[in-house]
Short mmCIF file of C-alpha atoms in Angstrom, two decimals:
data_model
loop_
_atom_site.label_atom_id
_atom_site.label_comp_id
_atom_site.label_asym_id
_atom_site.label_seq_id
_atom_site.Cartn_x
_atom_site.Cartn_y
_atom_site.Cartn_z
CA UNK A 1 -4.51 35.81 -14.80
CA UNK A 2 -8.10 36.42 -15.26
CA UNK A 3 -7.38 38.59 -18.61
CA UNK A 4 -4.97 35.20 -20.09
CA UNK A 5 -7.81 32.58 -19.68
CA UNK A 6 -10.74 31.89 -22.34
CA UNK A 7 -14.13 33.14 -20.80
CA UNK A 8 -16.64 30.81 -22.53
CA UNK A 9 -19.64 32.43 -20.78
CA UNK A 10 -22.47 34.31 -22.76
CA UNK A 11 -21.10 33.26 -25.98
CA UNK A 12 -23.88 31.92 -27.99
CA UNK A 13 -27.05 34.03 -27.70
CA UNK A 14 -30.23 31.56 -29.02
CA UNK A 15 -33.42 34.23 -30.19
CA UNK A 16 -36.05 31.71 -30.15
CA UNK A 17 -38.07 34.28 -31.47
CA UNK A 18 -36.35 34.80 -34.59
CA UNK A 19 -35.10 31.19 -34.82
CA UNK A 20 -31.28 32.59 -34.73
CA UNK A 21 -27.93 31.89 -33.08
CA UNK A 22 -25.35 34.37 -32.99
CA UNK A 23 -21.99 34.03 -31.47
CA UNK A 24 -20.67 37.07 -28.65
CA UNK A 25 -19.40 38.50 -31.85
CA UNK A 26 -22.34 38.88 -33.66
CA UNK A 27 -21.70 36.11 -36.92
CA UNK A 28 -24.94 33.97 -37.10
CA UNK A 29 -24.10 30.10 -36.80
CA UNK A 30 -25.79 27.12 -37.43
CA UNK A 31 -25.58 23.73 -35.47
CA UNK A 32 -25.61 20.56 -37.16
CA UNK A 33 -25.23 17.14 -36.43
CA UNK A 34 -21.79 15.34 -36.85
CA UNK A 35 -23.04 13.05 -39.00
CA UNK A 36 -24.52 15.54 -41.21
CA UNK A 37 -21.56 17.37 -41.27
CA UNK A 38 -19.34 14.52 -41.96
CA UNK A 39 -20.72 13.27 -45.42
CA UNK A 40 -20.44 17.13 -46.95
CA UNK A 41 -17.06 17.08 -45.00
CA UNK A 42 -15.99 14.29 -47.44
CA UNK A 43 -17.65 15.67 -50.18
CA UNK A 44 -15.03 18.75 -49.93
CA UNK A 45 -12.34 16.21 -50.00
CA UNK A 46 -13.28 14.05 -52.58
CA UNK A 47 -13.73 16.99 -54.43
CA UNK A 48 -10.46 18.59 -53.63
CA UNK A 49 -11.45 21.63 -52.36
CA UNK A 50 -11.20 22.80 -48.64
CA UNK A 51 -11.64 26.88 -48.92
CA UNK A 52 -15.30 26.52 -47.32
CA UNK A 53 -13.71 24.35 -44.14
CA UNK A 54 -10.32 27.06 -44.29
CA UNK A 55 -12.54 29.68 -44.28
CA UNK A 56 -14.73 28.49 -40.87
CA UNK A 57 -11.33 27.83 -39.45
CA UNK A 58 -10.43 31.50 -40.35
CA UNK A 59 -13.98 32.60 -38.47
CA UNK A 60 -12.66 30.67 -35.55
CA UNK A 61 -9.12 32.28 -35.35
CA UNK A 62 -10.87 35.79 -35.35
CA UNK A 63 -13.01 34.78 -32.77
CA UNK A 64 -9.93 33.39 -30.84
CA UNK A 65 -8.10 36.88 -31.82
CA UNK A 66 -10.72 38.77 -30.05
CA UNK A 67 -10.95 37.44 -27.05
CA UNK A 68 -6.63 37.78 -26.65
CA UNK A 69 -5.26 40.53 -24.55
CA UNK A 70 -3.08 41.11 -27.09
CA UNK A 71 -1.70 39.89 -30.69
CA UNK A 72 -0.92 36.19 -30.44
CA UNK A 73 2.62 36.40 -31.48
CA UNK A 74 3.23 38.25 -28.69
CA UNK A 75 1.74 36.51 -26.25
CA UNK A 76 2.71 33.15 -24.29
CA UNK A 77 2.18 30.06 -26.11
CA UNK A 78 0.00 28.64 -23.63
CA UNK A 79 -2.37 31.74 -23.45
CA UNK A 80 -2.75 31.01 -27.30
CA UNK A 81 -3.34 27.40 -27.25
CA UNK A 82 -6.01 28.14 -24.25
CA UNK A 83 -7.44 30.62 -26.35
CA UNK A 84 -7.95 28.86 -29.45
CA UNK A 85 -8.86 25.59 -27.43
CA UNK A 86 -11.42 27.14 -25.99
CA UNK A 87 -13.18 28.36 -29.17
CA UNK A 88 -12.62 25.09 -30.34
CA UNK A 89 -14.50 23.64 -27.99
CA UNK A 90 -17.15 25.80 -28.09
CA UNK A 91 -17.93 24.62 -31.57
CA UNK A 92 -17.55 21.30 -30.92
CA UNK A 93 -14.54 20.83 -32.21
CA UNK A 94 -12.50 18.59 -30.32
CA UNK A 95 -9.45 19.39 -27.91
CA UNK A 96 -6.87 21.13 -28.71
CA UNK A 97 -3.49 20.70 -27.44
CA UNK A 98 0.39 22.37 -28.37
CA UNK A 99 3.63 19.83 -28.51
CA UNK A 100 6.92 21.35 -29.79
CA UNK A 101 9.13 18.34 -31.66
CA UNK A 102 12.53 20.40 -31.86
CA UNK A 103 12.16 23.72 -33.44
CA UNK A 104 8.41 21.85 -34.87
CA UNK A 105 5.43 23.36 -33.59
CA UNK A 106 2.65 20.07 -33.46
CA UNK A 107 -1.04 20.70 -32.96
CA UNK A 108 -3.12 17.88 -31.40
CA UNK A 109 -6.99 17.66 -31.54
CA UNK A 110 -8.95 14.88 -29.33
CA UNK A 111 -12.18 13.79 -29.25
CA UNK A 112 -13.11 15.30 -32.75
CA UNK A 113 -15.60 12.50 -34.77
CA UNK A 114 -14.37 10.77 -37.35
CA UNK A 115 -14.89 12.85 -40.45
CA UNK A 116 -12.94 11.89 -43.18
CA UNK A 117 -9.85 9.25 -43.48
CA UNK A 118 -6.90 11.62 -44.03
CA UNK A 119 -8.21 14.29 -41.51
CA UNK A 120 -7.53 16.78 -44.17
CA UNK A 121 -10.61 18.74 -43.22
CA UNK A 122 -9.26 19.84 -39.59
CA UNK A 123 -5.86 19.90 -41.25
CA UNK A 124 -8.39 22.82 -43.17
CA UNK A 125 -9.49 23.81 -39.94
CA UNK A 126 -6.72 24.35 -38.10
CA UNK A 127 -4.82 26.17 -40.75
CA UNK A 128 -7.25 28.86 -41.14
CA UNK A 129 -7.70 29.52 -37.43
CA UNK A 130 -3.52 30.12 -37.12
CA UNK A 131 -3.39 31.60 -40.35
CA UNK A 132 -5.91 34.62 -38.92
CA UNK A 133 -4.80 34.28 -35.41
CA UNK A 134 -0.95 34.99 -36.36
CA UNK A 135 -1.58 36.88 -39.42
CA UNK A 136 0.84 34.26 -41.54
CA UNK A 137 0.45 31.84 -43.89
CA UNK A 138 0.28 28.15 -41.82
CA UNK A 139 -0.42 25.05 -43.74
CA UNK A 140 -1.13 22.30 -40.54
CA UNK A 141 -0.18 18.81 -42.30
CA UNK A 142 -1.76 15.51 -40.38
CA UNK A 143 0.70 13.07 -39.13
CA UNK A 144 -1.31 9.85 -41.05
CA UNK A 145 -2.91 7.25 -38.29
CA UNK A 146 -2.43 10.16 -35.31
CA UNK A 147 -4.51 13.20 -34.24
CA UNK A 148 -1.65 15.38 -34.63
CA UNK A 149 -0.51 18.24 -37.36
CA UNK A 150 2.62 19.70 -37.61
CA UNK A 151 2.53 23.48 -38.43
CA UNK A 152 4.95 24.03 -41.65
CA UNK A 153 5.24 27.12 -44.24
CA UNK A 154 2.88 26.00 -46.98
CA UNK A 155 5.55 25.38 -49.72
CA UNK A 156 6.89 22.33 -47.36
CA UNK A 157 3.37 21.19 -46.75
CA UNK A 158 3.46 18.98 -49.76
CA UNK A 159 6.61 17.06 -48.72
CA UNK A 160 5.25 16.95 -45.15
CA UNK A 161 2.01 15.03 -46.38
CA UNK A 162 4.41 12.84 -48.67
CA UNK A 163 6.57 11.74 -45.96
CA UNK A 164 3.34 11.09 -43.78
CA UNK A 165 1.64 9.46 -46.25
CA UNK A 166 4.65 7.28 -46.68
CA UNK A 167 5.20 5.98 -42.99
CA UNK A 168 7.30 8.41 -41.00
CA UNK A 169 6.43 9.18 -37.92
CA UNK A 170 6.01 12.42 -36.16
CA UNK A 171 9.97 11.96 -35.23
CA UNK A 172 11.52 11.17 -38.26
CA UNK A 173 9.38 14.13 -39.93
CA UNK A 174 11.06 16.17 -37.43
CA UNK A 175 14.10 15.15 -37.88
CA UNK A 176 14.02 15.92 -41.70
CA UNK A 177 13.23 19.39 -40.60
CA UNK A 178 15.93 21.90 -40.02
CA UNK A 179 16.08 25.52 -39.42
CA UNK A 180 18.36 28.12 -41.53
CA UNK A 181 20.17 28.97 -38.56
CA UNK A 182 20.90 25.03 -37.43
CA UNK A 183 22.53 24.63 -41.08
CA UNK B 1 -4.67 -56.88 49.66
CA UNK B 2 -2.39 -58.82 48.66
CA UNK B 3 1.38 -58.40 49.37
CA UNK B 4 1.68 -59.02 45.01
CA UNK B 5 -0.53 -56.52 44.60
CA UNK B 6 1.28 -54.23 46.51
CA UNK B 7 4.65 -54.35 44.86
CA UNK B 8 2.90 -54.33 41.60
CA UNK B 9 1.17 -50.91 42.26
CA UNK B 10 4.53 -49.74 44.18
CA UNK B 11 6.74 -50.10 40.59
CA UNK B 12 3.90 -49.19 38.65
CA UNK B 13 3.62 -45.76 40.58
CA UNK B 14 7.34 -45.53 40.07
CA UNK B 15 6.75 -45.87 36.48
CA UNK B 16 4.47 -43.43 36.47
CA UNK B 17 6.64 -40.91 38.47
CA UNK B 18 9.09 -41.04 36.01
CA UNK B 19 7.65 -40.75 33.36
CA UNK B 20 5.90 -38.09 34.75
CA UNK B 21 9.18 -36.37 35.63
CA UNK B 22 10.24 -37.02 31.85
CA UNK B 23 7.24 -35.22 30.37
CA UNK B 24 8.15 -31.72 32.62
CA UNK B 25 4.59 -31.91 34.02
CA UNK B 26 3.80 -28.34 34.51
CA UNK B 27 2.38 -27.10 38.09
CA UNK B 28 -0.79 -25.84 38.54
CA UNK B 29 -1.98 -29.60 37.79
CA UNK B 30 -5.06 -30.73 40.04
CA UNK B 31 -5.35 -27.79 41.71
CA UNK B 32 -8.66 -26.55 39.87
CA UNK B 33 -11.62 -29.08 40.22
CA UNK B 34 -13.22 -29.61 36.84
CA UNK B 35 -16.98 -28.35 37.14
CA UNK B 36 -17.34 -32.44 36.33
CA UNK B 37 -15.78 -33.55 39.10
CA UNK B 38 -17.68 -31.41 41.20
CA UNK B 39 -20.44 -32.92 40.30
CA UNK B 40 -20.44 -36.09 40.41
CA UNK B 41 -21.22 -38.44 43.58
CA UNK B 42 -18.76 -39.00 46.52
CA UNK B 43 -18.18 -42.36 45.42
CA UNK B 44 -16.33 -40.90 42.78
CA UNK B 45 -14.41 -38.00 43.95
CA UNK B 46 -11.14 -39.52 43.52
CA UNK B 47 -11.97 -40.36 40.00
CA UNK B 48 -12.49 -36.36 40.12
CA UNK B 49 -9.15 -36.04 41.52
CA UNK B 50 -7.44 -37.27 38.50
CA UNK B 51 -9.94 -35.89 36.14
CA UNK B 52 -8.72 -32.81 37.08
CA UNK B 53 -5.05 -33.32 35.91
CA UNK B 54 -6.43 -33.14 31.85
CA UNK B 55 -8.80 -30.30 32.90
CA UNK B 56 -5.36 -28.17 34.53
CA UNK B 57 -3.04 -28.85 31.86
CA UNK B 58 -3.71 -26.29 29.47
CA UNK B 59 -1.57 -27.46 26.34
CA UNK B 60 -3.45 -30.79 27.06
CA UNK B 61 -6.56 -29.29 27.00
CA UNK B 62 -5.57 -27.86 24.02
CA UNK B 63 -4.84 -31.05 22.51
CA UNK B 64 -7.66 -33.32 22.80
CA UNK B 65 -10.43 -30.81 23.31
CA UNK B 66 -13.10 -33.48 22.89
CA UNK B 67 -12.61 -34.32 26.53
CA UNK B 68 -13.80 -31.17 27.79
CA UNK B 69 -16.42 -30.56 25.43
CA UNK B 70 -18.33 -33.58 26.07
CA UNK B 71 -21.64 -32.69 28.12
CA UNK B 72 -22.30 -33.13 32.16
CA UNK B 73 -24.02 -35.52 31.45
CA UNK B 74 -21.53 -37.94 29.29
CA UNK B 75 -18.51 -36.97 31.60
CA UNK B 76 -19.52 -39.44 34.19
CA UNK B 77 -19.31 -42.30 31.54
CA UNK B 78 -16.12 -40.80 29.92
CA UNK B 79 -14.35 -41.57 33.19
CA UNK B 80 -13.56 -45.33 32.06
CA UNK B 81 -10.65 -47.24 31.15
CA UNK B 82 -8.81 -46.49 28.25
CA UNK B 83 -8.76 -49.61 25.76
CA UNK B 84 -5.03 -49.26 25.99
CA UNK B 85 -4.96 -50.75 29.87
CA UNK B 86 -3.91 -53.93 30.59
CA UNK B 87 -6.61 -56.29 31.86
CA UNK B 88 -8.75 -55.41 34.98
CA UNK B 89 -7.30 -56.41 37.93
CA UNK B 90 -10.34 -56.03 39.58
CA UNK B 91 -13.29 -58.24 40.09
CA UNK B 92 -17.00 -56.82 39.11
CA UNK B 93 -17.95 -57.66 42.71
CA UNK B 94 -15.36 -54.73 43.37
CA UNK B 95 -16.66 -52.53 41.12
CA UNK B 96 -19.21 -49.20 42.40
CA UNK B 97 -22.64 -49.38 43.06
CA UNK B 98 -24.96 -49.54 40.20
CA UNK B 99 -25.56 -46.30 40.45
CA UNK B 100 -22.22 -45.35 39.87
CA UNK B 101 -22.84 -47.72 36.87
CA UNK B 102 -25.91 -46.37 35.41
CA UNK B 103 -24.83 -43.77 32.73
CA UNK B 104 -22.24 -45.86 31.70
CA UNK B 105 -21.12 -46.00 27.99
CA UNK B 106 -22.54 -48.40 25.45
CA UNK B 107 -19.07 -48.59 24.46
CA UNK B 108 -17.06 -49.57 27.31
CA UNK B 109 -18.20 -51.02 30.80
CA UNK B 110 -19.81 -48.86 33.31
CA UNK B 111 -16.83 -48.29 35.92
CA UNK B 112 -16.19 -45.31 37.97
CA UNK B 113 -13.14 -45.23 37.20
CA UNK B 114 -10.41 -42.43 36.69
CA UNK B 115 -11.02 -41.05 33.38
CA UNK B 116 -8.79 -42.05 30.07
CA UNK B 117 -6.94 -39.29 30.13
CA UNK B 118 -5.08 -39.10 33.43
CA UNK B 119 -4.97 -43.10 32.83
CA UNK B 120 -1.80 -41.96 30.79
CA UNK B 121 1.01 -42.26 32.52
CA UNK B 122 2.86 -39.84 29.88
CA UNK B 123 0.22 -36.93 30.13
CA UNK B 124 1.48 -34.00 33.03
CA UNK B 125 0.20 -34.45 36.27
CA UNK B 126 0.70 -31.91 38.94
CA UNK B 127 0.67 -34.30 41.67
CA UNK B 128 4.25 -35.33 39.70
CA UNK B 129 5.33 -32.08 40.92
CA UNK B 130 4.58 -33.29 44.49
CA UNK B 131 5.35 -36.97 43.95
CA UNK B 132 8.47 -36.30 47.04
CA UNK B 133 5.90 -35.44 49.04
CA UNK B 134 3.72 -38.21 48.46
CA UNK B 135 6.31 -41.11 47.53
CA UNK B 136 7.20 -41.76 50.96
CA UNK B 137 3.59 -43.15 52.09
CA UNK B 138 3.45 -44.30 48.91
CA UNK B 139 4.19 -47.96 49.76
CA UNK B 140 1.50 -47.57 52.76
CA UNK B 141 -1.01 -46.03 50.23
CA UNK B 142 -2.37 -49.43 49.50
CA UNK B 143 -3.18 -50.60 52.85
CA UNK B 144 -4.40 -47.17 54.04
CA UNK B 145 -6.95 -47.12 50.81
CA UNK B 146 -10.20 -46.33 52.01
CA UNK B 147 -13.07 -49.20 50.82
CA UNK B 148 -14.17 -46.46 47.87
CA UNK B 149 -10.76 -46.85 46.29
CA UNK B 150 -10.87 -50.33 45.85
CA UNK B 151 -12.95 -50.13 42.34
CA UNK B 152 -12.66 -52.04 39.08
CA UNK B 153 -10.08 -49.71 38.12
CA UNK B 154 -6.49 -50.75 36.44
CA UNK B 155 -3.30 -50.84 38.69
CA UNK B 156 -2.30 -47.82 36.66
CA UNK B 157 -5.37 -45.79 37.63
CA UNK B 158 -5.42 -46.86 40.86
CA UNK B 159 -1.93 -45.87 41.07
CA UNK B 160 -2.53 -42.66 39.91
CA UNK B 161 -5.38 -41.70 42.06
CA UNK B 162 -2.99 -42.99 44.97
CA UNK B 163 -0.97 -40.17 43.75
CA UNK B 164 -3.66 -37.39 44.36
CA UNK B 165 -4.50 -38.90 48.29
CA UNK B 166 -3.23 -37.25 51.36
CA UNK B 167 -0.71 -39.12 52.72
CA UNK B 168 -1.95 -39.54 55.75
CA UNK B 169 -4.10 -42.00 53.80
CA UNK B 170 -7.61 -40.61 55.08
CA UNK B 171 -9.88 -40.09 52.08
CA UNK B 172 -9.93 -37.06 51.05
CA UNK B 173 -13.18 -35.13 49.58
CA UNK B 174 -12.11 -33.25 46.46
CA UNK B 175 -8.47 -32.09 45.43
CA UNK B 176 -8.13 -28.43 46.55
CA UNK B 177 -5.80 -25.68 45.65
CA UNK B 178 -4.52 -25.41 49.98
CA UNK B 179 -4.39 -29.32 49.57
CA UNK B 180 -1.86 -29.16 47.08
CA UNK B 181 0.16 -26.06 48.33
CA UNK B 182 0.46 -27.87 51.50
CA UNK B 183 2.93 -30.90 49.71
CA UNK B 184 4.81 -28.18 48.24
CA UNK B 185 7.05 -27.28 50.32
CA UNK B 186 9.13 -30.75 49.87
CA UNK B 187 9.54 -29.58 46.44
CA UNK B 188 9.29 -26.03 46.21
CA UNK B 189 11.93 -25.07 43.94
CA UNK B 190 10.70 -27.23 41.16
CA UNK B 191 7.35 -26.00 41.91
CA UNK B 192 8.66 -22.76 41.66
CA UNK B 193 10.26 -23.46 37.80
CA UNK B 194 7.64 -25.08 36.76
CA UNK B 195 4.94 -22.38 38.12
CA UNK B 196 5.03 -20.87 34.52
CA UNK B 197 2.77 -22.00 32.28
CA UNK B 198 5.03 -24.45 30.24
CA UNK B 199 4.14 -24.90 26.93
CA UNK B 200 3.14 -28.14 25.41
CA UNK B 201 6.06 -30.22 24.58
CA UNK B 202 6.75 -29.20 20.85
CA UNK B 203 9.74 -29.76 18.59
CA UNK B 204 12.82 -27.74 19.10
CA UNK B 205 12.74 -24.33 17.07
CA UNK B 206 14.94 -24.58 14.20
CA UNK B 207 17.99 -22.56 15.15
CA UNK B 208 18.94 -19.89 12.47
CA UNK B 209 22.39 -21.47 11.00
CA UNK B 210 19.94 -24.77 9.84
CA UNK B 211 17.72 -22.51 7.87
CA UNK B 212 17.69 -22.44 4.47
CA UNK B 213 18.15 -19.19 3.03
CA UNK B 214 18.16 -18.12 -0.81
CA UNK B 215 19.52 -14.21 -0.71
CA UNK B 216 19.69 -12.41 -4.10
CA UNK B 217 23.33 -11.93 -5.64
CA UNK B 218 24.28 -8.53 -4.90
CA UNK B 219 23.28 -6.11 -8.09
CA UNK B 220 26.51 -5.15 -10.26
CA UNK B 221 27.45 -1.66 -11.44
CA UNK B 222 25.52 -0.98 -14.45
CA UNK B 223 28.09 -0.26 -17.56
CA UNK B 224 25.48 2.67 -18.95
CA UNK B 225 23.68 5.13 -17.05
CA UNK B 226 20.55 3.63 -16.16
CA UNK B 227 18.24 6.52 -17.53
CA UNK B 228 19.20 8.01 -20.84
CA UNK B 229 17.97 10.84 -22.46
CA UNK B 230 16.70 9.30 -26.25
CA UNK B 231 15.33 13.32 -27.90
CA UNK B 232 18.34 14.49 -30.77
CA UNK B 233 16.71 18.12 -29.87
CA UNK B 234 17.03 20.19 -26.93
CA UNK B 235 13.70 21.97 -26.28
CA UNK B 236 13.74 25.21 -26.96
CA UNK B 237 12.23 28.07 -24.86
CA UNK B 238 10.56 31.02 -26.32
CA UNK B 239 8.72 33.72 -24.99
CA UNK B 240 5.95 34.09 -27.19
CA UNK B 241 4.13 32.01 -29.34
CA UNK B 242 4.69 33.79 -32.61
CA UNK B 243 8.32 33.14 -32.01
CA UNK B 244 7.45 29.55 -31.92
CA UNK B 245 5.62 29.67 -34.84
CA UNK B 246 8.67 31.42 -36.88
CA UNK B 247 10.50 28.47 -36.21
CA UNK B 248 8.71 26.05 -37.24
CA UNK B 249 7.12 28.00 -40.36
CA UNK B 250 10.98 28.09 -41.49
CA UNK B 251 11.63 24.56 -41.17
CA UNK B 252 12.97 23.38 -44.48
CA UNK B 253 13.55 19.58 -45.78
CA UNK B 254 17.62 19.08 -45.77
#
């Protein structure tokens, strides 16, 4: 089991002498405060454009891709979710968690700041790292007023976020939801 | 003495008797000197003799511990009349010395006399125990008194501490244990009941058919199940994550 768990050690390397972080992969980071982060967080929102969060959370999912045994799909969800948790956490991200709600696959991050109202921005997040990680197009919509996102095809996302936006919960979302081979 | 005084002790040691037998007076009752008792002067040893019937009965002890936790030196005085007694029958030229007299209580007059306690004819005695033993005499007791019996004490008292004399009438120094065992014999099987120590006299236990008793109605067969399972969709198992991510990437609005 020592191959299926996350090994967080040696992964940031700090050259004082250069003034430079670099993660076990070699990509250069920088580390900011949360509440600097936050206003240009909202900025991206406001603005309507989340490529520059997508693309960290794309960063992320390589990172988590690298450190699997093997290709995600093929691999046990929990091995995944321990994975990408991991990296997660590493960057300060929060906690990541995996909930199936019937044939829905549901994300849920904890202890993440608040950063903007709608939590579009680790919606962002979280879409790029499974988007990488599984080599597929995954739009994660937030569930409005919890710290979970539902993992959709991104031509559903839309009607996801209305339904959210409108009051259902996380079960009646579900429930909306059917598979091809349930009709 | 007079012959008036004599019958007048003579029913009011009967009185006490019986009352004595009413009350179960447990044994084991003026056997033990109380340290009190020992102490004090000759004059009053059979003041001691009674004291000792409180001191022995441990429910009574138990009861009105103020008796016993009075000091040395305020258990000479203690040994007085109770208010309670009917006038003194006694003269003060009867009375003890003034020695006797001379820690007496500010309260009450200075009188060697049995203490309060015993002075109730419904508290146990042992000496009821051996009242067979030492009714027959009984009617002599008077006349055989010795001069230190004849104090300023109540008929009752005096009756009492006639109790607690040998019967042969000579006085005796201090109520002992052998004493005792010796008057047993007359009435050794009640002895023998009442050798346990009995309990102070208390109200009856309440026998289980008067008590009240509130038990819950038994619980009635529950129409549903009691635990339900609410989820529409079974959960589905899949080997790998990508599998689980197929699944929900082809989730479609209906």
């Amino acid at each position: 089991m020592t191959d299926t768990q996350f090994d967080p050690g040696g992964f940031f390397q700090f050259d004082l002498a250069h003034g430079r972080v670099r993660t076990r992969g070699g990509a250069r980071v920088l580390v900011l405060a949360e509440n600097v982060l936050a206003p240009l967080i909202v900025t991206a929102v406001q603005s309507g454009d989340l490529t520059a969060i997508r693309q960290l959370g794309s960063q992320l999912g390589s990172i988590v891709a690298q450190s699997l045994p093997a290709p995600a799909a093929s691999l046990p969800p929990q091995v995944v979710i321990s994975h990408a948790g991991g990296v997660m956490s590493l960057y300060g991200w929060g906690r990541l968690k995996l909930e199936q709600w019937g044939g829905a696959l549901v994300l849920v991050v904890e202890g993440l700041p608040p950063l903007d109202e709608d939590n579009l921005a680790v919606a962002a997040l979280l879409g790029g790292i499974f988007s990488t990680l599984c080599s597929a197009e995954v739009a994660c919509v937030p569930m409005a007023r919890t710290t979970k996102y539902i993992m959709v095809d991104p031509r559903i996302a839309e009607q996801v976020w209305t339904w959210s936006k409108s009051g259902d919960n996380l079960a009646t979302i579900a429930s909306k939801l059917s598979s091809p081979e349930a009709a | 003495m007079s012959h008036e005084r004599v019958q007048r002790l003579q029913a009011l040691l009967s009185r006490v008797q019986d009352n004595r037998k009413r009350t179960r007076t447990p044994t084991g009752l003026g056997l033990v000197k109380p340290a009190a008792a020992e102490n004090a002067p000759a004059a009053a040893r059979p003041v001691a003799a009674v004291s000792a019937v409180p001191t022995q009965a441990g429910g009574m002890a138990a009861v009105q511990p103020q008796v016993h936790e009075r000091p040395a030196a305020a258990a000479a005085p203690a040994r007085q009349p109770a208010p309670q007694e009917p006038a003194r029958a006694v003269s003060p030229a009867a009375r003890p010395a003034p020695a006797a007299q001379a820690p007496a209580s500010p309260m009450r007059p200075a009188a060697a006399a049995p203490p309060s306690p015993p002075a109730k004819p419904q508290m146990p005695a042992r000496t009821a125990v051996e009242a067979p033993a030492a009714r027959a005499p009984a009617a002599e007791a008077p006349s055989a008194r010795r001069p230190g019996q004849d104090r300023s004490a109540t008929p009752l008292e005096m009756a009492v501490a006639e109790l607690d004399l040998p019967s042969g009438g000579a006085p005796a120094p201090a109520p002992s244990r052998l004493d005792a065992r010796r008057e047993v014999p007359a009435t050794a099987a009640p002895i023998a009941a009442a050798a346990a120590p009995a309990p102070v006299p208390m109200a009856p236990p309440i026998a289980p058919d008067e008590a009240f008793v509130i038990e819950p109605e038994p619980m009635r067969e529950p129409a549903r199940p009691i635990a339900q399972v609410v989820s529409r969709h079974s959960p589905q198992v899949d080997a790998t994550f990508g599998a689980m991510l197929k699944r929900s990437l082809s989730l479609r609005p209906h």
